[in-house]
GROMACS .gro file of C-alpha atoms in nm:
model
  496
    1UNK     CA    1  14.860  14.033   8.723
    2UNK     CA    2  14.800  13.677   8.843
    3UNK     CA    3  14.543  13.665   9.121
    4UNK     CA    4  14.614  13.390   9.373
    5UNK     CA    5  14.369  13.284   9.642
    6UNK     CA    6  14.542  13.103   9.928
    7UNK     CA    7  14.386  12.899  10.207
    8UNK     CA    8  14.515  13.048  10.532
    9UNK     CA    9  14.376  13.153  10.867
   10UNK     CA   10  14.463  13.513  10.802
   11UNK     CA   11  14.677  13.731  10.581
   12UNK     CA   12  15.030  13.785  10.719
   13UNK     CA   13  14.954  14.158  10.705
   14UNK     CA   14  14.641  14.153  10.916
   15UNK     CA   15  14.706  14.285  11.266
   16UNK     CA   16  14.460  14.109  11.497
   17UNK     CA   17  14.407  14.125  11.872
   18UNK     CA   18  14.435  13.814  12.090
   19UNK     CA   19  14.057  13.819  12.128
   20UNK     CA   20  14.012  13.819  11.749
   21UNK     CA   21  14.255  13.531  11.712
   22UNK     CA   22  14.050  13.326  11.955
   23UNK     CA   23  13.700  13.439  11.863
   24UNK     CA   24  13.749  13.402  11.486
   25UNK     CA   25  13.988  13.104  11.510
   26UNK     CA   26  14.244  13.275  11.289
   27UNK     CA   27  14.499  13.001  11.361
   28UNK     CA   28  14.283  12.702  11.268
   29UNK     CA   29  14.314  12.572  11.628
   30UNK     CA   30  14.698  12.569  11.603
   31UNK     CA   31  14.921  12.871  11.555
   32UNK     CA   32  15.174  12.649  11.377
   33UNK     CA   33  14.942  12.663  11.075
   34UNK     CA   34  15.032  13.028  11.022
   35UNK     CA   35  15.401  12.953  10.978
   36UNK     CA   36  15.358  12.745  10.664
   37UNK     CA   37  15.074  12.954  10.522
   38UNK     CA   38  15.269  13.278  10.575
   39UNK     CA   39  15.575  13.121  10.416
   40UNK     CA   40  15.371  13.010  10.114
   41UNK     CA   41  15.216  13.358  10.094
   42UNK     CA   42  15.561  13.516  10.089
   43UNK     CA   43  15.695  13.264   9.838
   44UNK     CA   44  15.414  13.338   9.592
   45UNK     CA   45  15.434  13.717   9.624
   46UNK     CA   46  15.601  13.852   9.310
   47UNK     CA   47  15.561  14.176   9.112
   48UNK     CA   48  15.322  13.989   8.882
   49UNK     CA   49  15.102  13.829   9.147
   50UNK     CA   50  14.843  13.935   9.401
   51UNK     CA   51  14.791  13.693   9.691
   52UNK     CA   52  14.466  13.697   9.893
   53UNK     CA   53  14.383  13.493  10.202
   54UNK     CA   54  14.066  13.283  10.180
   55UNK     CA   55  14.042  13.209  10.552
   56UNK     CA   56  14.077  12.868  10.714
   57UNK     CA   57  13.714  12.761  10.688
   58UNK     CA   58  13.578  12.622  10.363
   59UNK     CA   59  13.256  12.750  10.210
   60UNK     CA   60  13.166  12.478   9.955
   61UNK     CA   61  12.858  12.656   9.821
   62UNK     CA   62  12.802  12.705   9.449
   63UNK     CA   63  12.790  13.080   9.508
   64UNK     CA   64  13.138  13.085   9.664
   65UNK     CA   65  13.278  12.856   9.394
   66UNK     CA   66  13.142  13.084   9.122
   67UNK     CA   67  13.296  13.386   9.297
   68UNK     CA   68  13.638  13.219   9.316
   69UNK     CA   69  13.621  13.117   8.950
   70UNK     CA   70  13.541  13.474   8.849
   71UNK     CA   71  13.784  13.666   9.072
   72UNK     CA   72  14.096  13.445   9.088
   73UNK     CA   73  14.335  13.267   8.855
   74UNK     CA   74  14.455  12.990   9.088
   75UNK     CA   75  14.361  12.847   9.428
   76UNK     CA   76  14.661  12.748   9.644
   77UNK     CA   77  14.598  12.515   9.938
   78UNK     CA   78  14.879  12.476  10.194
   79UNK     CA   79  14.791  12.184  10.422
   80UNK     CA   80  14.948  11.992  10.708
   81UNK     CA   81  14.835  11.648  10.830
   82UNK     CA   82  14.504  11.665  10.641
   83UNK     CA   83  14.480  11.291  10.580
   84UNK     CA   84  14.352  11.198  10.925
   85UNK     CA   85  14.005  11.089  11.043
   86UNK     CA   86  13.946  11.405  11.248
   87UNK     CA   87  13.990  11.614  10.932
   88UNK     CA   88  13.774  11.397  10.705
   89UNK     CA   89  13.466  11.621  10.714
   90UNK     CA   90  13.681  11.927  10.638
   91UNK     CA   91  13.853  11.739  10.356
   92UNK     CA   92  13.516  11.648  10.206
   93UNK     CA   93  13.404  12.011  10.216
   94UNK     CA   94  13.727  12.113  10.047
   95UNK     CA   95  13.672  11.849   9.779
   96UNK     CA   96  13.317  11.977   9.722
   97UNK     CA   97  13.453  12.327   9.664
   98UNK     CA   98  13.740  12.217   9.440
   99UNK     CA   99  13.511  12.003   9.223
  100UNK     CA  100  13.320  12.319   9.134
  101UNK     CA  101  13.630  12.520   9.041
  102UNK     CA  102  13.741  12.575   8.683
  103UNK     CA  103  14.072  12.738   8.779
  104UNK     CA  104  14.394  12.550   8.872
  105UNK     CA  105  14.420  12.420   9.230
  106UNK     CA  106  14.767  12.362   9.378
  107UNK     CA  107  14.822  12.179   9.708
  108UNK     CA  108  15.131  12.252   9.921
  109UNK     CA  109  15.282  12.005  10.167
  110UNK     CA  110  14.986  11.785  10.254
  111UNK     CA  111  15.054  11.493  10.487
  112UNK     CA  112  14.907  11.166  10.607
  113UNK     CA  113  14.899  11.110  10.981
  114UNK     CA  114  14.995  10.772  11.119
  115UNK     CA  115  15.181  10.627  11.419
  116UNK     CA  116  15.559  10.651  11.423
  117UNK     CA  117  15.580  10.308  11.258
  118UNK     CA  118  15.413  10.456  10.945
  119UNK     CA  119  15.123  10.209  10.956
  120UNK     CA  120  14.841  10.380  10.761
  121UNK     CA  121  14.584  10.102  10.813
  122UNK     CA  122  14.381  10.325  11.044
  123UNK     CA  123  14.323  10.558  10.746
  124UNK     CA  124  14.138  10.289  10.549
  125UNK     CA  125  13.788  10.413  10.647
  126UNK     CA  126  13.860  10.753  10.488
  127UNK     CA  127  14.031  10.621  10.173
  128UNK     CA  128  13.739  10.725   9.950
  129UNK     CA  129  13.756  11.082  10.084
  130UNK     CA  130  14.130  11.100  10.015
  131UNK     CA  131  14.084  10.959   9.664
  132UNK     CA  132  13.811  11.211   9.594
  133UNK     CA  133  14.029  11.499   9.712
  134UNK     CA  134  14.340  11.386   9.522
  135UNK     CA  135  14.140  11.325   9.205
  136UNK     CA  136  13.980  11.670   9.225
  137UNK     CA  137  14.317  11.839   9.275
  138UNK     CA  138  14.500  11.646   9.002
  139UNK     CA  139  14.222  11.726   8.756
  140UNK     CA  140  14.324  12.090   8.809
  141UNK     CA  141  14.703  12.072   8.860
  142UNK     CA  142  15.012  11.890   8.740
  143UNK     CA  143  15.098  11.730   9.074
  144UNK     CA  144  15.033  11.727   9.448
  145UNK     CA  145  15.306  11.849   9.684
  146UNK     CA  146  15.339  11.624   9.991
  147UNK     CA  147  15.539  11.640  10.315
  148UNK     CA  148  15.752  11.328  10.278
  149UNK     CA  149  15.793  10.967  10.177
  150UNK     CA  150  15.510  10.833  10.393
  151UNK     CA  151  15.247  11.052  10.228
  152UNK     CA  152  15.395  10.990   9.884
  153UNK     CA  153  15.375  10.612   9.931
  154UNK     CA  154  15.025  10.642  10.077
  155UNK     CA  155  14.886  10.835   9.779
  156UNK     CA  156  15.065  10.611   9.531
  157UNK     CA  157  14.909  10.313   9.707
  158UNK     CA  158  14.570  10.470   9.638
  159UNK     CA  159  14.652  10.483   9.267
  160UNK     CA  160  14.799  10.833   9.215
  161UNK     CA  161  15.131  10.893   9.040
  162UNK     CA  162  15.179  11.269   9.007
  163UNK     CA  163  15.319  11.325   9.356
  164UNK     CA  164  15.609  11.556   9.446
  165UNK     CA  165  15.782  11.541   9.785
  166UNK     CA  166  15.843  11.903   9.882
  167UNK     CA  167  15.832  11.903  10.262
  168UNK     CA  168  15.666  12.197  10.437
  169UNK     CA  169  15.678  12.555  10.304
  170UNK     CA  170  15.766  12.681  10.654
  171UNK     CA  171  16.129  12.572  10.616
  172UNK     CA  172  16.166  12.799  10.310
  173UNK     CA  173  16.063  13.125  10.478
  174UNK     CA  174  16.404  13.263  10.377
  175UNK     CA  175  16.422  13.094  10.039
  176UNK     CA  176  16.735  12.904   9.942
  177UNK     CA  177  16.928  13.021  10.248
  178UNK     CA  178  16.882  12.903  10.604
  179UNK     CA  179  16.977  13.094  10.919
  180UNK     CA  180  17.301  12.994  11.084
  181UNK     CA  181  17.229  12.779  11.389
  182UNK     CA  182  17.391  12.937  11.692
  183UNK     CA  183  17.643  12.734  11.887
  184UNK     CA  184  17.598  12.754  12.261
  185UNK     CA  185  17.675  12.592  12.593
  186UNK     CA  186  17.369  12.513  12.798
  187UNK     CA  187  17.389  12.603  13.164
  188UNK     CA  188  17.137  12.670  13.439
  189UNK     CA  189  17.126  13.031  13.315
  190UNK     CA  190  17.039  12.937  12.956
  191UNK     CA  191  16.704  13.034  12.807
  192UNK     CA  192  16.511  12.726  12.698
  193UNK     CA  193  16.197  12.724  12.481
  194UNK     CA  194  15.979  12.418  12.531
  195UNK     CA  195  15.688  12.305  12.313
  196UNK     CA  196  15.446  12.025  12.400
  197UNK     CA  197  15.158  11.832  12.239
  198UNK     CA  198  14.877  11.693  12.455
  199UNK     CA  199  14.832  11.403  12.212
  200UNK     CA  200  15.190  11.297  12.288
  201UNK     CA  201  15.097  11.215  12.648
  202UNK     CA  202  15.009  10.848  12.575
  203UNK     CA  203  15.331  10.803  12.375
  204UNK     CA  204  15.600  10.899  12.625
  205UNK     CA  205  15.709  11.087  12.937
  206UNK     CA  206  15.636  11.431  12.798
  207UNK     CA  207  15.498  11.577  13.124
  208UNK     CA  208  15.795  11.441  13.321
  209UNK     CA  209  16.041  11.578  13.066
  210UNK     CA  210  15.880  11.921  13.098
  211UNK     CA  211  15.894  11.912  13.477
  212UNK     CA  212  16.256  11.800  13.480
  213UNK     CA  213  16.355  12.095  13.261
  214UNK     CA  214  16.148  12.341  13.467
  215UNK     CA  215  16.323  12.228  13.786
  216UNK     CA  216  16.672  12.276  13.642
  217UNK     CA  217  16.640  12.572  13.406
  218UNK     CA  218  16.483  12.879  13.573
  219UNK     CA  219  16.465  13.068  13.244
  220UNK     CA  220  16.253  12.807  13.065
  221UNK     CA  221  15.942  12.917  12.871
  222UNK     CA  222  15.668  12.691  12.745
  223UNK     CA  223  15.539  12.802  12.403
  224UNK     CA  224  15.186  12.669  12.367
  225UNK     CA  225  15.015  12.659  12.028
  226UNK     CA  226  14.650  12.551  12.053
  227UNK     CA  227  14.338  12.766  12.076
  228UNK     CA  228  14.251  12.604  12.410
  229UNK     CA  229  14.585  12.729  12.541
  230UNK     CA  230  14.508  13.081  12.422
  231UNK     CA  231  14.168  13.066  12.591
  232UNK     CA  232  14.330  12.954  12.915
  233UNK     CA  233  14.578  13.242  12.904
  234UNK     CA  234  14.305  13.494  12.823
  235UNK     CA  235  14.032  13.366  13.057
  236UNK     CA  236  14.208  13.172  13.328
  237UNK     CA  237  14.034  12.906  13.538
  238UNK     CA  238  13.965  12.824  13.902
  239UNK     CA  239  14.209  12.536  13.948
  240UNK     CA  240  14.433  12.736  14.186
  241UNK     CA  241  14.131  12.776  14.412
  242UNK     CA  242  13.996  12.424  14.365
  243UNK     CA  243  14.338  12.268  14.411
  244UNK     CA  244  14.303  12.049  14.101
  245UNK     CA  245  14.639  11.941  13.961
  246UNK     CA  246  14.747  11.798  13.627
  247UNK     CA  247  15.105  11.711  13.529
  248UNK     CA  248  15.052  11.862  13.181
  249UNK     CA  249  15.030  12.245  13.165
  250UNK     CA  250  14.662  12.275  13.076
  251UNK     CA  251  14.544  12.454  13.392
  252UNK     CA  252  14.641  12.760  13.593
  253UNK     CA  253  14.742  12.544  13.888
  254UNK     CA  254  15.041  12.412  13.690
  255UNK     CA  255  15.375  12.558  13.801
  256UNK     CA  256  15.459  12.692  13.453
  257UNK     CA  257  15.142  12.901  13.451
  258UNK     CA  258  15.172  12.999  13.816
  259UNK     CA  259  15.514  13.145  13.735
  260UNK     CA  260  15.393  13.310  13.410
  261UNK     CA  261  15.631  13.097  13.203
  262UNK     CA  262  15.381  13.018  12.928
  263UNK     CA  263  15.342  13.212  12.603
  264UNK     CA  264  15.101  13.172  12.312
  265UNK     CA  265  15.242  13.305  11.981
  266UNK     CA  266  14.989  13.469  11.751
  267UNK     CA  267  15.201  13.576  11.452
  268UNK     CA  268  15.499  13.390  11.304
  269UNK     CA  269  15.702  13.711  11.269
  270UNK     CA  270  15.687  13.798  11.641
  271UNK     CA  271  15.716  13.430  11.739
  272UNK     CA  272  16.040  13.388  11.545
  273UNK     CA  273  16.169  13.722  11.668
  274UNK     CA  274  16.113  13.623  12.032
  275UNK     CA  275  16.292  13.292  11.982
  276UNK     CA  276  16.608  13.473  11.868
  277UNK     CA  277  16.673  13.537  12.237
  278UNK     CA  278  16.668  13.167  12.330
  279UNK     CA  279  16.966  12.934  12.353
  280UNK     CA  280  16.782  12.609  12.277
  281UNK     CA  281  16.436  12.482  12.188
  282UNK     CA  282  16.288  12.135  12.194
  283UNK     CA  283  15.962  11.945  12.218
  284UNK     CA  284  15.698  11.756  12.025
  285UNK     CA  285  15.566  12.043  11.809
  286UNK     CA  286  15.714  12.036  11.461
  287UNK     CA  287  15.637  12.401  11.385
  288UNK     CA  288  15.735  12.512  11.732
  289UNK     CA  289  16.079  12.375  11.654
  290UNK     CA  290  16.080  12.506  11.298
  291UNK     CA  291  16.011  12.855  11.435
  292UNK     CA  292  16.315  12.819  11.660
  293UNK     CA  293  16.535  12.698  11.374
  294UNK     CA  294  16.423  12.991  11.160
  295UNK     CA  295  16.533  13.213  11.451
  296UNK     CA  296  16.875  13.049  11.445
  297UNK     CA  297  16.818  12.868  11.774
  298UNK     CA  298  16.933  12.503  11.791
  299UNK     CA  299  16.629  12.282  11.822
  300UNK     CA  300  16.550  11.912  11.861
  301UNK     CA  301  16.213  11.755  11.780
  302UNK     CA  302  16.079  11.480  12.006
  303UNK     CA  303  15.893  11.272  11.749
  304UNK     CA  304  15.577  11.087  11.853
  305UNK     CA  305  15.396  11.019  11.524
  306UNK     CA  306  15.447  11.024  11.149
  307UNK     CA  307  15.354  11.390  11.102
  308UNK     CA  308  15.661  11.501  11.299
  309UNK     CA  309  15.893  11.216  11.198
  310UNK     CA  310  15.821  11.252  10.825
  311UNK     CA  311  15.929  11.616  10.815
  312UNK     CA  312  16.231  11.557  11.038
  313UNK     CA  313  16.353  11.286  10.804
  314UNK     CA  314  16.295  11.493  10.491
  315UNK     CA  315  16.467  11.806  10.624
  316UNK     CA  316  16.730  11.625  10.835
  317UNK     CA  317  16.606  11.809  11.143
  318UNK     CA  318  16.769  11.665  11.458
  319UNK     CA  319  16.514  11.451  11.639
  320UNK     CA  320  16.471  11.183  11.901
  321UNK     CA  321  16.188  10.937  11.947
  322UNK     CA  322  15.980  11.030  12.249
  323UNK     CA  323  15.937  10.663  12.336
  324UNK     CA  324  16.312  10.631  12.393
  325UNK     CA  325  16.340  10.923  12.636
  326UNK     CA  326  16.314  10.910  13.013
  327UNK     CA  327  16.140  11.169  13.227
  328UNK     CA  328  16.478  11.297  13.350
  329UNK     CA  329  16.600  11.377  12.998
  330UNK     CA  330  16.816  11.688  13.012
  331UNK     CA  331  16.792  11.947  12.729
  332UNK     CA  332  17.171  11.979  12.740
  333UNK     CA  333  17.209  11.614  12.638
  334UNK     CA  334  16.966  11.662  12.350
  335UNK     CA  335  17.161  11.965  12.228
  336UNK     CA  336  17.502  11.802  12.255
  337UNK     CA  337  17.384  11.502  12.051
  338UNK     CA  338  17.224  11.714  11.777
  339UNK     CA  339  17.390  11.758  11.438
  340UNK     CA  340  17.254  12.034  11.212
  341UNK     CA  341  17.504  11.993  10.927
  342UNK     CA  342  17.286  11.772  10.704
  343UNK     CA  343  16.988  12.004  10.750
  344UNK     CA  344  17.193  12.305  10.638
  345UNK     CA  345  17.382  12.124  10.363
  346UNK     CA  346  17.072  11.981  10.197
  347UNK     CA  347  16.862  12.297  10.216
  348UNK     CA  348  16.960  12.427   9.874
  349UNK     CA  349  16.867  12.104   9.699
  350UNK     CA  350  16.535  12.087   9.880
  351UNK     CA  351  16.465  12.447   9.782
  352UNK     CA  352  16.528  12.360   9.416
  353UNK     CA  353  16.279  12.076   9.456
  354UNK     CA  354  15.998  12.299   9.583
  355UNK     CA  355  16.061  12.565   9.318
  356UNK     CA  356  16.055  12.294   9.050
  357UNK     CA  357  15.715  12.191   9.191
  358UNK     CA  358  15.597  12.550   9.159
  359UNK     CA  359  15.726  12.571   8.801
  360UNK     CA  360  15.554  12.244   8.716
  361UNK     CA  361  15.228  12.397   8.838
  362UNK     CA  362  15.282  12.731   8.660
  363UNK     CA  363  15.347  12.931   8.978
  364UNK     CA  364  15.627  13.187   9.006
  365UNK     CA  365  15.818  13.238   9.331
  366UNK     CA  366  15.965  13.554   9.477
  367UNK     CA  367  16.316  13.410   9.507
  368UNK     CA  368  16.348  13.325   9.138
  369UNK     CA  369  16.106  13.572   8.981
  370UNK     CA  370  16.091  13.856   9.235
  371UNK     CA  371  16.287  14.049   9.494
  372UNK     CA  372  16.354  13.753   9.722
  373UNK     CA  373  16.079  13.859   9.959
  374UNK     CA  374  16.230  14.200  10.043
  375UNK     CA  375  15.907  14.395   9.987
  376UNK     CA  376  15.712  14.134  10.182
  377UNK     CA  377  15.952  14.153  10.476
  378UNK     CA  378  15.954  14.533  10.474
  379UNK     CA  379  15.575  14.551  10.479
  380UNK     CA  380  15.564  14.298  10.762
  381UNK     CA  381  15.827  14.485  10.964
  382UNK     CA  382  15.622  14.805  10.944
  383UNK     CA  383  15.328  14.644  11.122
  384UNK     CA  384  15.266  14.649  11.495
  385UNK     CA  385  15.201  14.278  11.532
  386UNK     CA  386  15.100  14.149  11.876
  387UNK     CA  387  15.355  13.981  12.098
  388UNK     CA  388  15.291  13.632  12.228
  389UNK     CA  389  15.016  13.614  12.491
  390UNK     CA  390  15.128  13.585  12.855
  391UNK     CA  391  14.927  13.443  13.144
  392UNK     CA  392  14.656  13.693  13.242
  393UNK     CA  393  14.711  13.818  13.596
  394UNK     CA  394  14.354  13.942  13.641
  395UNK     CA  395  14.433  14.307  13.574
  396UNK     CA  396  14.314  14.540  13.298
  397UNK     CA  397  14.525  14.438  13.002
  398UNK     CA  398  14.302  14.595  12.738
  399UNK     CA  399  14.092  14.282  12.692
  400UNK     CA  400  13.842  14.347  12.971
  401UNK     CA  401  13.573  14.481  12.740
  402UNK     CA  402  13.595  14.167  12.531
  403UNK     CA  403  13.586  13.939  12.833
  404UNK     CA  404  13.276  14.110  12.976
  405UNK     CA  405  13.105  14.121  12.636
  406UNK     CA  406  13.183  13.758  12.573
  407UNK     CA  407  13.054  13.657  12.915
  408UNK     CA  408  12.735  13.853  12.854
  409UNK     CA  409  12.691  13.681  12.516
  410UNK     CA  410  12.744  13.342  12.677
  411UNK     CA  411  12.491  13.422  12.950
  412UNK     CA  412  12.241  13.546  12.689
  413UNK     CA  413  12.298  13.235  12.479
  414UNK     CA  414  12.267  13.014  12.787
  415UNK     CA  415  11.942  13.190  12.882
  416UNK     CA  416  11.809  13.140  12.529
  417UNK     CA  417  11.903  12.771  12.542
  418UNK     CA  418  11.743  12.740  12.885
  419UNK     CA  419  11.422  12.907  12.759
  420UNK     CA  420  11.417  12.680  12.456
  421UNK     CA  421  11.480  12.373  12.669
  422UNK     CA  422  11.205  12.481  12.911
  423UNK     CA  423  10.961  12.518  12.623
  424UNK     CA  424  11.065  12.182  12.484
  425UNK     CA  425  11.025  12.030  12.830
  426UNK     CA  426  10.674  12.173  12.859
  427UNK     CA  427  10.588  12.029  12.521
  428UNK     CA  428  10.736  11.696  12.621
  429UNK     CA  429  10.545  11.700  12.950
  430UNK     CA  430  10.222  11.771  12.758
  431UNK     CA  431  10.293  11.485  12.521
  432UNK     CA  432  10.381  11.266  12.817
  433UNK     CA  433  10.054  11.354  12.991
  434UNK     CA  434   9.858  11.273  12.675
  435UNK     CA  435  10.050  10.949  12.640
  436UNK     CA  436   9.983  10.862  13.002
  437UNK     CA  437   9.610  10.926  12.952
  438UNK     CA  438   9.614  10.707  12.644
  439UNK     CA  439   9.803  10.442  12.835
  440UNK     CA  440   9.543  10.459  13.118
  441UNK     CA  441   9.258  10.425  12.867
  442UNK     CA  442   9.438  10.143  12.692
  443UNK     CA  443   9.492   9.970  13.027
  444UNK     CA  444   9.121  10.009  13.107
  445UNK     CA  445   9.022   9.867  12.769
  446UNK     CA  446   9.268   9.584  12.810
  447UNK     CA  447   9.126   9.500  13.151
  448UNK     CA  448   8.773   9.497  13.006
  449UNK     CA  449   8.890   9.268  12.729
  450UNK     CA  450   9.051   9.041  12.984
  451UNK     CA  451   8.721   9.021  13.177
  452UNK     CA  452   8.531   8.956  12.856
  453UNK     CA  453   8.778   8.687  12.760
  454UNK     CA  454   8.746   8.528  13.103
  455UNK     CA  455   8.365   8.526  13.074
  456UNK     CA  456   8.381   8.385  12.723
  457UNK     CA  457   8.622   8.115  12.837
  458UNK     CA  458   8.389   8.026  13.122
  459UNK     CA  459   8.090   8.011  12.885
  460UNK     CA  460   8.284   7.798  12.641
  461UNK     CA  461   8.372   7.554  12.918
  462UNK     CA  462   8.002   7.526  13.010
  463UNK     CA  463   7.912   7.463  12.647
  464UNK     CA  464   8.178   7.195  12.626
  465UNK     CA  465   8.039   7.029  12.939
  466UNK     CA  466   7.687   7.041  12.794
  467UNK     CA  467   7.806   6.883  12.472
  468UNK     CA  468   7.985   6.613  12.663
  469UNK     CA  469   7.662   6.534  12.860
  470UNK     CA  470   7.462   6.517  12.540
  471UNK     CA  471   7.711   6.271  12.393
  472UNK     CA  472   7.680   6.044  12.697
  473UNK     CA  473   7.297   6.050  12.689
  474UNK     CA  474   7.290   5.969  12.320
  475UNK     CA  475   7.517   5.670  12.376
  476UNK     CA  476   7.297   5.546  12.662
  477UNK     CA  477   6.989   5.557  12.441
  478UNK     CA  478   7.127   5.401  12.124
  479UNK     CA  479   7.375   5.168  12.287
  480UNK     CA  480   7.136   4.866  12.342
  481UNK     CA  481   7.003   4.892  11.987
  482UNK     CA  482   7.353   4.892  11.848
  483UNK     CA  483   7.449   4.592  12.054
  484UNK     CA  484   7.138   4.396  11.938
  485UNK     CA  485   7.214   4.479  11.576
  486UNK     CA  486   7.569   4.365  11.624
  487UNK     CA  487   7.457   4.030  11.769
  488UNK     CA  488   7.214   3.963  11.481
  489UNK     CA  489   7.488   4.044  11.234
  490UNK     CA  490   7.724   3.795  11.394
  491UNK     CA  491   7.448   3.525  11.398
  492UNK     CA  492   7.382   3.563  11.027
  493UNK     CA  493   7.748   3.533  10.960
  494UNK     CA  494   7.767   3.197  11.140
  495UNK     CA  495   7.470   3.056  10.942
  496UNK     CA  496   7.641   3.134  10.623
   0.00000   0.00000   0.00000
């Protein structure tokens, strides 16, 4: 039995409450992470393997490294856009752990993040961290699996050759087959699934596009993905009372939340299942659109950076540049211009590419060496996984105990911080008082020195005047004698 440890927020078979998802950050700040980690988990589950989730956070201690070396045969690391400055500290921790491992380490689908023009110059300050990570991985595997051509070129530019372009594991949730994309006709009665990224706001008219769709399609739902979105849905805020407005759906005052048209998926299985009821999906979230495609729903990605564009190009996912779209862009136009034939046609070849990568790194896959994922799917189907989170209406939804407990913890923590700050303030005030006393004493001493200096200066001036008077008296006394001597000297000179 081959024991595989996989980096993922949670096991696909763990049933967690919304509160646990938020409190333990089981999604790694973005629920899209679970789609590719679950897909990798399924892919690696064969009769001869046992796959265990390591969690999303990295413990780089020697103790943890020794435990992994002893208990597991390989460490699999599915990653997304890990080569970005905001992830540098996490990448360094991961490198520290990997450098201590004596077992193989295989990286799935890592990507470099850059603007849509693929300019990676902004990654230069973290080049040493990326080199360290890639070197540590390649010392323990045959190759690194990357998302697309941008990341491949980036790593090769840093001096690495053993790079395989494999895309993202999420697109292979069903192995070498891909769900048929439903044909539809979008009308005002169609169900539309929208996904949005806050970091796309500076790039294009994303808020306007969302509003335009909300105004024309009554059955539109916004599928959020970040932890902050989940916290908003669970906790709410006071913006309806304060009247604060924001064009992006980040507050309860936004129309999409006021109408309870926002959902936060927690598990890929229920997320995909929900999207089977939608006619069309679109937006800036790559995995939000992948989830829709896996549900058979036509979907178009609005690309705004390399992390979305790279995968769209590799998988031939229909996409449009956000910068080219106006605020009044209609989802129907996006759908009618989309062509899914290349995505479907090339899926088999791309699947062969990722399985070849697995073979190269001595990893079996369930589609070639197992039951095609049947046992995995059956086990998953037997679970009571939570549905996507709706907007909390203030009633008792089963999460009240958590909310009250969490508030009490926050109050207790705030009180502890306030007590600590008060103690620190008292200490600082004591030090300030002592410093003020020292400053007063120093000022007094300085004033005394100034007086002493003034007196000394006055005395020195008197001495100088006395010396000057002495000089004049001496000259008065010896002057006539000097003049007589000078005259005699001149007289002798004339005689001679």
